[in-house]
Coordinates of C-alpha atoms in Angstrom, one line a residue:
M1393 CA 7.9 27.1 30.0
T1394 CA 9.8 25.7 27.8
K1395 CA 13.3 26.8 27.2
T1396 CA 14.2 27.9 24.5
R1397 CA 17.3 28.8 22.3
V1398 CA 16.8 32.0 19.4
E1399 CA 18.4 31.0 16.3
K1400 CA 18.1 32.8 12.6
D1401 CA 16.3 32.7 9.4
S1402 CA 15.8 35.3 6.7
M1403 CA 13.4 36.3 7.8
G1404 CA 15.0 37.5 11.1
E1405 CA 15.4 35.8 15.0
L1406 CA 13.0 32.4 15.4
N1407 CA 12.6 31.2 19.1
V1408 CA 13.3 27.5 19.0
P1409 CA 12.8 24.8 21.5
H1410 CA 16.2 24.3 23.2
D1411 CA 16.9 21.1 23.0
A1412 CA 15.5 20.7 19.4
L1413 CA 17.6 19.0 16.0
Y1414 CA 16.1 22.0 14.0
G1415 CA 15.8 25.4 13.4
A1416 CA 13.8 28.3 12.1
Q1417 CA 12.2 27.6 9.4
T1418 CA 10.9 24.5 11.1
Q1419 CA 9.9 26.0 13.3
R1420 CA 8.7 28.6 11.0
A1421 CA 5.8 25.7 9.6
I1422 CA 5.3 24.5 13.0
N1423 CA 3.1 27.9 13.7
N1424 CA 2.5 28.2 10.4
F1425 CA 0.7 25.5 9.6
P1426 CA -1.8 23.7 12.6
V1427 CA -4.0 22.4 10.4
S1428 CA -3.8 18.4 11.3
G1429 CA -1.7 17.2 14.2
Q1430 CA -0.9 14.7 11.1
R1431 CA 2.7 14.4 10.1
L1432 CA 4.7 12.3 7.1
P1433 CA 4.8 8.8 7.3
E1434 CA 7.9 8.0 7.9
P1435 CA 8.9 5.9 5.0
F1436 CA 8.7 9.0 3.8
I1437 CA 11.3 10.7 6.5
R1438 CA 13.3 7.4 6.2
A1439 CA 13.9 7.7 2.2
L1440 CA 13.9 11.8 2.5
I1441 CA 16.9 11.4 4.9
T1442 CA 18.1 8.8 2.5
V1443 CA 18.2 11.4 -0.4
K1444 CA 19.8 13.5 1.6
K1445 CA 22.7 10.5 2.3
A1446 CA 22.9 9.9 -1.2
A1447 CA 23.1 14.3 -2.6
A1448 CA 25.8 13.9 0.1
L1449 CA 27.4 11.2 -1.5
A1450 CA 27.0 12.1 -4.5
N1451 CA 28.2 15.5 -4.2
M1452 CA 31.7 14.3 -2.6
K1453 CA 32.1 11.9 -5.9
L1454 CA 31.8 15.0 -7.9
E1455 CA 34.5 17.8 -5.5
A1456 CA 31.2 20.4 -5.6
L1457 CA 31.3 19.1 -2.1
D1458 CA 34.2 19.0 0.6
E1459 CA 34.8 16.1 1.8
S1460 CA 35.1 17.0 6.6
R1461 CA 31.5 18.7 5.3
G1462 CA 30.6 15.8 3.4
K1463 CA 31.7 13.0 5.4
A1464 CA 29.9 15.3 8.2
I1465 CA 26.0 15.1 6.6
V1466 CA 26.8 11.2 6.0
S1467 CA 27.6 11.2 9.6
A1468 CA 24.6 12.9 10.5
C1469 CA 22.0 10.9 8.3
D1470 CA 23.3 7.5 9.4
E1471 CA 22.8 8.8 13.5
L1472 CA 19.7 9.0 12.1
L1473 CA 18.4 7.1 10.0
N1474 CA 19.9 4.7 13.4
S1475 CA 17.9 6.1 15.5
D1476 CA 14.2 4.1 17.2
D1477 CA 12.9 8.5 17.8
V1478 CA 13.7 10.0 13.6
M1479 CA 10.3 10.9 14.6
A1480 CA 10.6 12.9 17.2
H1481 CA 12.3 15.5 15.7
F1482 CA 10.3 15.8 12.0
P1483 CA 6.9 17.2 13.0
V1484 CA 5.3 20.0 10.1
D1485 CA 1.7 19.3 8.9
V1486 CA 1.6 17.5 6.0
F1487 CA -0.4 20.4 5.4
Q1488 CA 2.3 22.8 4.8
T1489 CA 3.3 24.0 1.4
G1490 CA 2.3 22.7 -1.2
S1491 CA 6.2 21.8 -2.6
G1492 CA 6.7 20.0 0.5
T1493 CA 9.9 22.9 1.7
S1494 CA 9.2 23.0 5.3
S1495 CA 9.6 19.3 5.3
N1496 CA 13.1 19.9 3.0
M1497 CA 14.1 22.4 5.3
N1498 CA 13.5 20.6 8.8
A1499 CA 15.6 17.3 7.4
N1500 CA 17.9 20.3 6.0
E1501 CA 18.3 21.7 9.9
V1502 CA 17.9 18.3 11.7
I1503 CA 20.8 17.6 9.4
A1504 CA 22.6 20.4 9.7
T1505 CA 22.9 20.0 13.6
L1506 CA 24.0 16.9 13.7
A1507 CA 26.9 17.1 11.3
S1508 CA 28.2 20.4 12.9
R1509 CA 28.6 18.2 16.0
Y1510 CA 29.8 15.5 14.1
L1511 CA 32.3 18.3 12.7
K1512 CA 32.8 19.9 16.5
E1513 CA 33.0 16.4 18.4
T1514 CA 35.7 14.6 15.7
V1515 CA 37.0 16.8 13.5
H1516 CA 37.5 19.7 16.0
P1517 CA 37.5 18.3 19.7
N1518 CA 39.6 20.6 21.4
E1519 CA 38.9 24.0 20.0
T1520 CA 36.0 26.4 18.7
I1521 CA 34.5 26.0 15.1
H1522 CA 35.6 28.7 12.6
P1523 CA 31.7 29.9 11.1
N1524 CA 33.2 28.4 8.0
E1525 CA 32.8 25.4 9.0
T1526 CA 30.0 25.2 10.1
I1527 CA 27.4 22.9 7.8
H1528 CA 24.7 25.4 6.9
P1529 CA 21.3 23.7 6.0
N1530 CA 20.6 25.7 2.9
D1531 CA 24.4 26.0 1.6
H1532 CA 25.8 21.7 2.7
V1533 CA 22.5 19.8 3.4
N1534 CA 20.2 21.3 0.5
Y1535 CA 24.0 21.4 -1.8
G1536 CA 23.0 21.2 -5.6
Q1537 CA 18.8 20.5 -5.1
S1538 CA 15.5 22.0 -4.7
S1539 CA 12.9 21.0 -2.1
N1540 CA 11.1 21.3 -6.4
D1541 CA 13.6 17.6 -7.1
V1542 CA 13.5 16.9 -3.2
I1543 CA 10.5 15.8 -2.9
P1544 CA 9.1 14.5 -6.0
T1545 CA 13.0 12.1 -5.5
T1546 CA 11.1 11.2 -2.2
I1547 CA 7.4 9.9 -3.5
H1548 CA 9.0 8.0 -5.5
V1549 CA 11.7 6.4 -3.3
S1550 CA 9.3 5.6 -0.4
A1551 CA 7.0 4.2 -2.6
A1552 CA 9.5 1.9 -4.5
L1553 CA 10.8 1.0 -1.2
E1554 CA 7.1 0.0 0.2
L1555 CA 6.1 -1.6 -3.0
E1556 CA 9.6 -3.7 -3.8
K1557 CA 9.7 -4.7 -0.2
R1558 CA 6.3 -4.4 1.3
L1559 CA 3.6 -4.9 0.0
I1560 CA 4.6 -6.9 -3.8
P1561 CA 6.1 -9.6 -1.6
A1562 CA 2.8 -9.4 0.7
V1563 CA 0.0 -9.8 -1.7
E1564 CA 2.6 -12.7 -2.9
T1565 CA 2.3 -14.7 0.0
L1566 CA -1.5 -14.1 0.0
I1567 CA -1.1 -15.6 -3.2
A1568 CA 0.5 -18.8 -2.2
Q1569 CA -1.7 -19.2 1.0
I1570 CA -4.7 -18.7 -0.9
E1571 CA -3.6 -21.8 -3.2
E1572 CA -2.6 -23.8 0.1
K1573 CA -5.7 -22.9 1.3
A1574 CA -7.7 -24.2 -2.6
E1575 CA -6.1 -27.8 -2.0
S1576 CA -7.4 -29.1 1.0
V1577 CA -10.6 -27.8 -0.4
S1578 CA -10.9 -28.7 -3.6
Q1579 CA -12.6 -31.7 -2.6
Y1580 CA -15.8 -30.1 -1.4
C1581 CA -18.7 -28.7 -3.6
K1582 CA -20.7 -25.4 -2.9
T1583 CA -23.3 -24.0 -4.3
G1584 CA -22.5 -21.2 -7.2
R1585 CA -24.0 -16.9 -7.3
T1586 CA -25.0 -15.0 -9.6
H1587 CA -26.9 -11.9 -7.8
L1588 CA -26.2 -12.6 -4.6
M1589 CA -29.4 -16.1 -6.4
D1590 CA -29.1 -19.8 -6.3
A1591 CA -26.9 -20.6 -9.8
M1592 CA -24.2 -23.5 -10.8
P1593 CA -22.5 -24.8 -8.8
I1594 CA -18.5 -25.0 -7.6
R1595 CA -15.8 -26.0 -6.2
M1596 CA -14.5 -24.8 -3.2
D1597 CA -10.8 -24.3 -4.7
Q1598 CA -12.1 -22.9 -8.2
S1599 CA -14.1 -20.4 -5.6
L1600 CA -11.0 -19.7 -4.1
L1601 CA -8.6 -19.0 -6.6
S1602 CA -10.8 -16.6 -8.6
W1603 CA -8.6 -14.8 -6.3
S1604 CA -5.6 -15.6 -6.4
A1605 CA -6.2 -15.5 -10.0
Q1606 CA -7.6 -12.0 -8.8
L1607 CA -4.3 -11.1 -6.6
K1608 CA -1.8 -11.8 -9.6
Q1609 CA -3.4 -9.7 -12.0
Q1610 CA -3.2 -7.4 -9.5
V1611 CA 0.9 -8.0 -9.1
S1612 CA 1.5 -7.1 -12.6
T1613 CA -0.5 -4.0 -12.6
L1614 CA 1.2 -2.9 -10.0
S1615 CA 5.6 -4.1 -11.0
S1616 CA 4.5 -2.4 -14.5
H1617 CA 4.7 0.4 -12.6
Q1618 CA 8.4 -0.5 -11.3
P1619 CA 10.3 1.3 -13.9
A1620 CA 8.3 4.8 -13.8
I1621 CA 8.5 5.2 -9.9
Q1622 CA 11.8 4.3 -10.0
S1623 CA 12.9 7.2 -12.6
L1624 CA 13.6 10.4 -10.0
A1625 CA 13.6 14.0 -10.4
Q1626 CA 16.9 14.6 -8.9
G1627 CA 19.2 17.2 -10.5
G1628 CA 16.3 18.6 -11.2
T1629 CA 15.8 21.3 -8.5
A1630 CA 13.7 24.2 -9.0
V1631 CA 12.2 24.4 -12.4
G1632 CA 13.9 21.8 -14.4
T1633 CA 16.9 22.9 -15.6
G1634 CA 19.0 22.0 -13.2
I1635 CA 20.7 25.5 -11.8
N1636 CA 23.0 25.6 -9.6
A1637 CA 23.6 21.3 -9.8
H1638 CA 26.9 19.9 -11.1
P1639 CA 26.0 18.9 -14.1
D1640 CA 26.9 15.4 -13.3
F1641 CA 25.7 14.6 -11.0
A1642 CA 22.0 13.6 -11.4
A1643 CA 23.3 10.1 -12.7
T1644 CA 26.2 9.7 -10.2
F1645 CA 23.0 10.5 -7.3
A1646 CA 21.0 7.5 -9.0
D1647 CA 23.3 5.5 -8.8
T1648 CA 24.5 6.1 -5.1
I1649 CA 21.1 5.9 -3.7
S1650 CA 20.9 2.8 -6.1
E1651 CA 23.5 1.5 -3.9
L1652 CA 22.6 2.7 -0.2
T1653 CA 18.9 1.1 -0.8
E1654 CA 19.4 -2.2 -3.2
L1655 CA 17.0 -1.0 -5.6
K1656 CA 17.6 0.2 -9.1
F1657 CA 17.2 4.3 -9.6
T1658 CA 17.2 6.3 -12.7
P1659 CA 16.9 9.8 -14.2
A1660 CA 13.9 11.1 -15.5
E1661 CA 14.3 11.6 -18.5
N1662 CA 12.2 14.9 -18.6
F1663 CA 12.4 16.9 -15.4
F1664 CA 9.6 19.1 -16.3
A1665 CA 7.9 16.8 -16.3
V1666 CA 8.4 14.4 -13.7
I1667 CA 9.0 18.0 -11.4
G1668 CA 5.5 20.2 -13.1
S1669 CA 3.4 16.5 -12.9
Q1670 CA 2.9 13.9 -10.3
D1671 CA 1.0 11.5 -13.6
T1672 CA 3.4 8.7 -11.7
A1673 CA 2.5 8.9 -8.2
V1674 CA -1.3 8.9 -9.7
S1675 CA -1.0 6.3 -12.2
L1676 CA 0.7 4.0 -9.3
S1677 CA -2.3 4.8 -6.6
G1678 CA -4.5 4.0 -8.9
A1679 CA -2.8 0.8 -8.8
V1680 CA -2.6 -0.1 -5.4
K1681 CA -6.5 1.3 -5.3
S1682 CA -7.8 -1.6 -8.2
L1683 CA -5.7 -4.1 -4.8
A1684 CA -8.2 -2.4 -3.0
V1685 CA -10.9 -2.8 -4.9
T1686 CA -10.1 -7.3 -5.1
M1687 CA -9.4 -7.2 -1.6
M1688 CA -13.2 -5.4 -1.3
K1689 CA -14.5 -8.7 -3.6
I1690 CA -12.3 -10.8 -1.3
S1691 CA -13.2 -9.8 1.8
N1692 CA -17.6 -9.7 1.3
D1693 CA -17.0 -13.5 0.4
L1694 CA -15.2 -13.8 2.9
R1695 CA -18.4 -12.6 4.8
W1696 CA -21.3 -13.6 2.8
M1697 CA -19.5 -17.1 3.3
N1698 CA -19.5 -17.2 7.1
S1699 CA -22.7 -15.8 7.6
G1700 CA -25.4 -16.9 10.0
P1701 CA -23.5 -19.5 11.3
L1702 CA -27.8 -20.8 11.3
A1703 CA -29.3 -17.9 9.6
G1704 CA -26.6 -17.2 6.5
L1705 CA -25.2 -19.0 4.2
G1706 CA -23.0 -20.6 6.9
E1707 CA -20.8 -22.6 4.1
I1708 CA -17.5 -21.2 6.2
A1709 CA -16.7 -20.4 9.9
L1710 CA -13.7 -18.0 9.8
E1711 CA -11.9 -18.2 13.3
A1712 CA -13.1 -16.7 16.6
L1713 CA -11.1 -13.9 17.5
Q1714 CA -13.2 -11.8 20.1
P1715 CA -16.4 -11.2 21.5
G1716 CA -18.7 -10.2 19.0
S1717 CA -21.5 -7.9 20.5
S1718 CA -21.8 -6.3 23.8
I1719 CA -25.2 -7.6 24.4
M1720 CA -25.4 -10.2 22.7
P1721 CA -23.1 -13.6 24.6
G1722 CA -21.8 -16.0 22.1
K1723 CA -22.4 -13.3 19.1
V1724 CA -19.5 -13.6 16.6
N1725 CA -18.1 -11.4 14.3
P1726 CA -16.0 -11.7 10.9
V1727 CA -13.9 -9.1 12.4
I1728 CA -10.8 -9.5 9.6
P1729 CA -13.1 -9.4 6.3
E1730 CA -14.3 -5.6 8.3
A1731 CA -11.2 -4.0 9.0
V1732 CA -10.3 -5.1 6.0
A1733 CA -13.0 -4.0 4.0
M1734 CA -12.3 0.0 6.0
A1735 CA -9.0 -0.5 4.8
S1736 CA -10.0 -1.0 1.6
A1737 CA -12.4 1.6 1.5
Q1738 CA -10.0 3.7 2.5
V1739 CA -7.9 3.2 0.6
I1740 CA -10.1 4.6 -2.7
G1741 CA -10.9 7.6 -1.2
N1742 CA -7.2 8.7 -0.6
D1743 CA -6.8 7.7 -4.9
G1744 CA -9.4 10.8 -4.5
A1745 CA -7.9 12.8 -3.3
I1746 CA -4.7 11.9 -4.6
T1747 CA -6.0 12.5 -8.1
V1748 CA -7.5 15.7 -7.5
G1749 CA -3.7 16.3 -6.2
G1750 CA -2.5 15.4 -9.3
Q1751 CA -4.7 17.5 -11.0
S1752 CA -2.8 21.0 -8.8
G1753 CA 0.6 20.7 -11.6
N1754 CA 0.6 23.9 -11.7
F1755 CA 3.7 25.4 -15.1
E1756 CA 6.9 24.0 -13.3
L1757 CA 5.6 22.2 -10.0
N1758 CA 2.7 20.8 -8.7
V1759 CA 1.9 22.0 -5.4
M1760 CA 0.0 19.3 -3.8
L1761 CA 2.7 17.1 -3.1
P1762 CA 3.9 16.5 0.9
M1763 CA -0.6 14.8 0.5
I1764 CA -0.2 12.8 -2.0
A1765 CA 2.8 11.4 -0.5
S1766 CA 1.4 11.1 3.0
N1767 CA -1.4 9.7 1.3
L1768 CA 0.2 6.9 -2.0
L1769 CA 2.3 5.9 1.5
S1770 CA -1.3 5.1 3.4
S1771 CA -2.5 3.1 1.1
I1772 CA 0.8 1.6 0.2
T1773 CA 1.0 0.4 4.2
L1774 CA -2.2 -0.3 4.9
M1775 CA -3.6 -2.8 1.4
T1776 CA 0.4 -4.5 3.2
N1777 CA -1.1 -5.0 6.4
S1778 CA -4.6 -5.9 5.4
V1779 CA -3.2 -8.4 2.6
S1780 CA -1.1 -10.5 4.9
L1781 CA -4.1 -9.7 8.2
I1782 CA -6.7 -11.7 5.8
G1783 CA -4.2 -14.7 5.5
E1784 CA -2.9 -15.2 8.3
K1785 CA -5.9 -14.9 11.0
A1786 CA -8.6 -16.2 7.5
I1787 CA -7.4 -17.9 4.4
K1788 CA -5.7 -19.9 6.8
T1789 CA -8.1 -20.8 8.9
F1790 CA -11.4 -21.0 8.6
S1791 CA -13.0 -24.6 8.1
V1792 CA -15.4 -25.4 5.7
N1793 CA -19.0 -26.0 6.8
K1794 CA -19.2 -29.7 4.4
E1795 CA -23.6 -30.1 6.5
A1796 CA -23.9 -27.1 5.3
L1797 CA -23.2 -26.8 1.6
E1798 CA -24.2 -30.6 1.5
E1799 CA -28.1 -29.6 2.4
V1800 CA -28.9 -26.8 -0.2
L1801 CA -26.2 -27.8 -2.8
Y1802 CA -28.9 -31.8 -4.3
R1803 CA -31.2 -29.8 -3.6
N1804 CA -30.6 -27.0 -6.1
P1805 CA -33.4 -26.2 -9.1
V1806 CA -30.2 -24.3 -11.1
L1807 CA -28.6 -28.2 -11.5
V1808 CA -31.3 -28.8 -14.0
T1809 CA -29.2 -26.6 -16.4
A1810 CA -27.5 -29.8 -16.7
L1811 CA -30.5 -31.5 -19.0
N1812 CA -30.8 -28.2 -21.5
P1813 CA -28.4 -30.0 -23.8
V1814 CA -30.8 -33.7 -22.7
I1815 CA -34.6 -31.7 -22.5
G1816 CA -34.6 -28.5 -23.9
Y1817 CA -34.3 -25.2 -22.0
A1818 CA -38.6 -24.4 -21.9
K1819 CA -38.8 -28.2 -20.3
A1820 CA -36.2 -27.7 -18.1
A1821 CA -37.4 -24.0 -16.7
E1822 CA -41.1 -26.8 -15.9
I1823 CA -38.6 -28.4 -13.9
A1824 CA -37.2 -26.6 -12.2
K1825 CA -40.4 -24.2 -11.0
V1826 CA -41.6 -27.4 -9.9
A1827 CA -38.8 -28.4 -8.3
Y1828 CA -39.4 -25.0 -6.6
K1829 CA -42.6 -25.4 -6.1
E1830 CA -42.5 -28.7 -4.0
N1831 CA -39.6 -27.5 -2.7
K1832 CA -38.6 -31.0 -3.9
P1833 CA -34.3 -31.8 -4.7
I1834 CA -34.5 -31.8 -9.1
L1835 CA -34.1 -35.2 -9.4
E1836 CA -37.0 -36.6 -7.7
V1837 CA -38.4 -33.7 -9.8
A1838 CA -36.7 -34.8 -13.3
E1839 CA -37.4 -38.3 -12.0
A1840 CA -40.8 -37.4 -12.7
M1841 CA -41.1 -35.6 -15.3
T1842 CA -38.8 -37.5 -17.5
D1843 CA -38.6 -40.5 -19.2
I1844 CA -34.5 -40.1 -19.1
P1845 CA -33.7 -43.4 -16.2
K1846 CA -32.9 -42.0 -12.8
D1847 CA -29.0 -43.9 -13.0
E1848 CA -28.0 -41.3 -15.7
L1849 CA -30.2 -38.1 -14.4
T1850 CA -28.1 -39.5 -11.5
A1851 CA -24.3 -38.9 -13.4
L1852 CA -26.5 -35.6 -15.3
L1853 CA -26.7 -34.4 -12.2
D1854 CA -23.5 -35.1 -10.6
P1855 CA -23.0 -31.1 -8.8
K1856 CA -18.7 -32.4 -9.1
K1857 CA -18.9 -32.8 -12.9
L1858 CA -21.1 -30.3 -13.2
T1859 CA -18.0 -28.2 -11.6
S1860 CA -16.3 -28.4 -14.6
N1861 CA -16.9 -28.8 -18.4
R1862 CA -14.7 -31.7 -20.0

């Protein structure tokens, strides 16, 4: 049997694993919520610990927390932040109380345990600590705070850090990779396609640069959400009034966490709004979903261009990364675009859940905070990893099949569109029908059905010239 110890909270005694850093309230949450086995993501937990550290530092500055306890709490937070096994101490299920109180108390209890050890080992190494000199999860670690402002604040801090330090840089790297690849393939001309049907020719670089333009717009959209996500609920406490917090706590906390994270955070203009709703998280999720839609488009374009190699388009060859079939020897599949497409689908699903969660702002508190936090960070992580993956293992490494491009390019009857201004739409359509029916190059049919000299037709129907209107 697992060795246990007895812990107490306001509801009574409870057995807790002997070596656990957490206490009774965390254990109650473990017992009460065996829902998914899924914990809040590590970026959220690390941000939560950072919030607790910033709160202790702010309360020390405001002389609301004595220096001895404050330093002990800061030391405990640092110990956790420097740990490679921090998640071992945070076992609470995502699907818990909607305010995230269980996760807030989990952090308070773990930090209080480590801070009390710090006091014992450094301040009073040779004597028994009086109960009044220990660290209490609620009275000290949670001083001037409520789960109702801590969890919304942590959602914003964790998302802001992941956005600034991981997702946006990853997308910008992918843009650079696409533009570098576009320059290297600009000499190739290919058949354009609308409705998956042959259309006017485009250059390969034009096709790729459309992706980079989409991604630049996504970066712009993501960046536009940064001021709102860097606005914090901390200081509003239980319902937004700031009860039990120092009047200057919100501003001091924002300055402190800005120093700790090297990212500028500010107090929210209205605490009631950011505690009672999750509009900012919903909006940011929508922006990440929009990026997922772009990534789905890029993935599917790559899959189509790579299709074949004999019975498909075969315009490019993606890097062969692994065998594609357990029964068909030699088969190689576009595994990276497929993985990215699935990740994009998941992000779209996450956004649906976050949207429903955002509707659960009842009066002074949203009560789907842990789910919103988990899905938002999951989406950011999925997109960060996906854009990095597709850049390194698909965009940078694919090769162009020039022969396949040119085989269909010059036989494309849609090239006759270039003759519209010379012979009119009706005559051009007639030429196209003959070319389709007889499977002949459009130049050959146009020469036979018009009196335009061949050299002039050759110039008019040059696919590369048709990729520009200049």
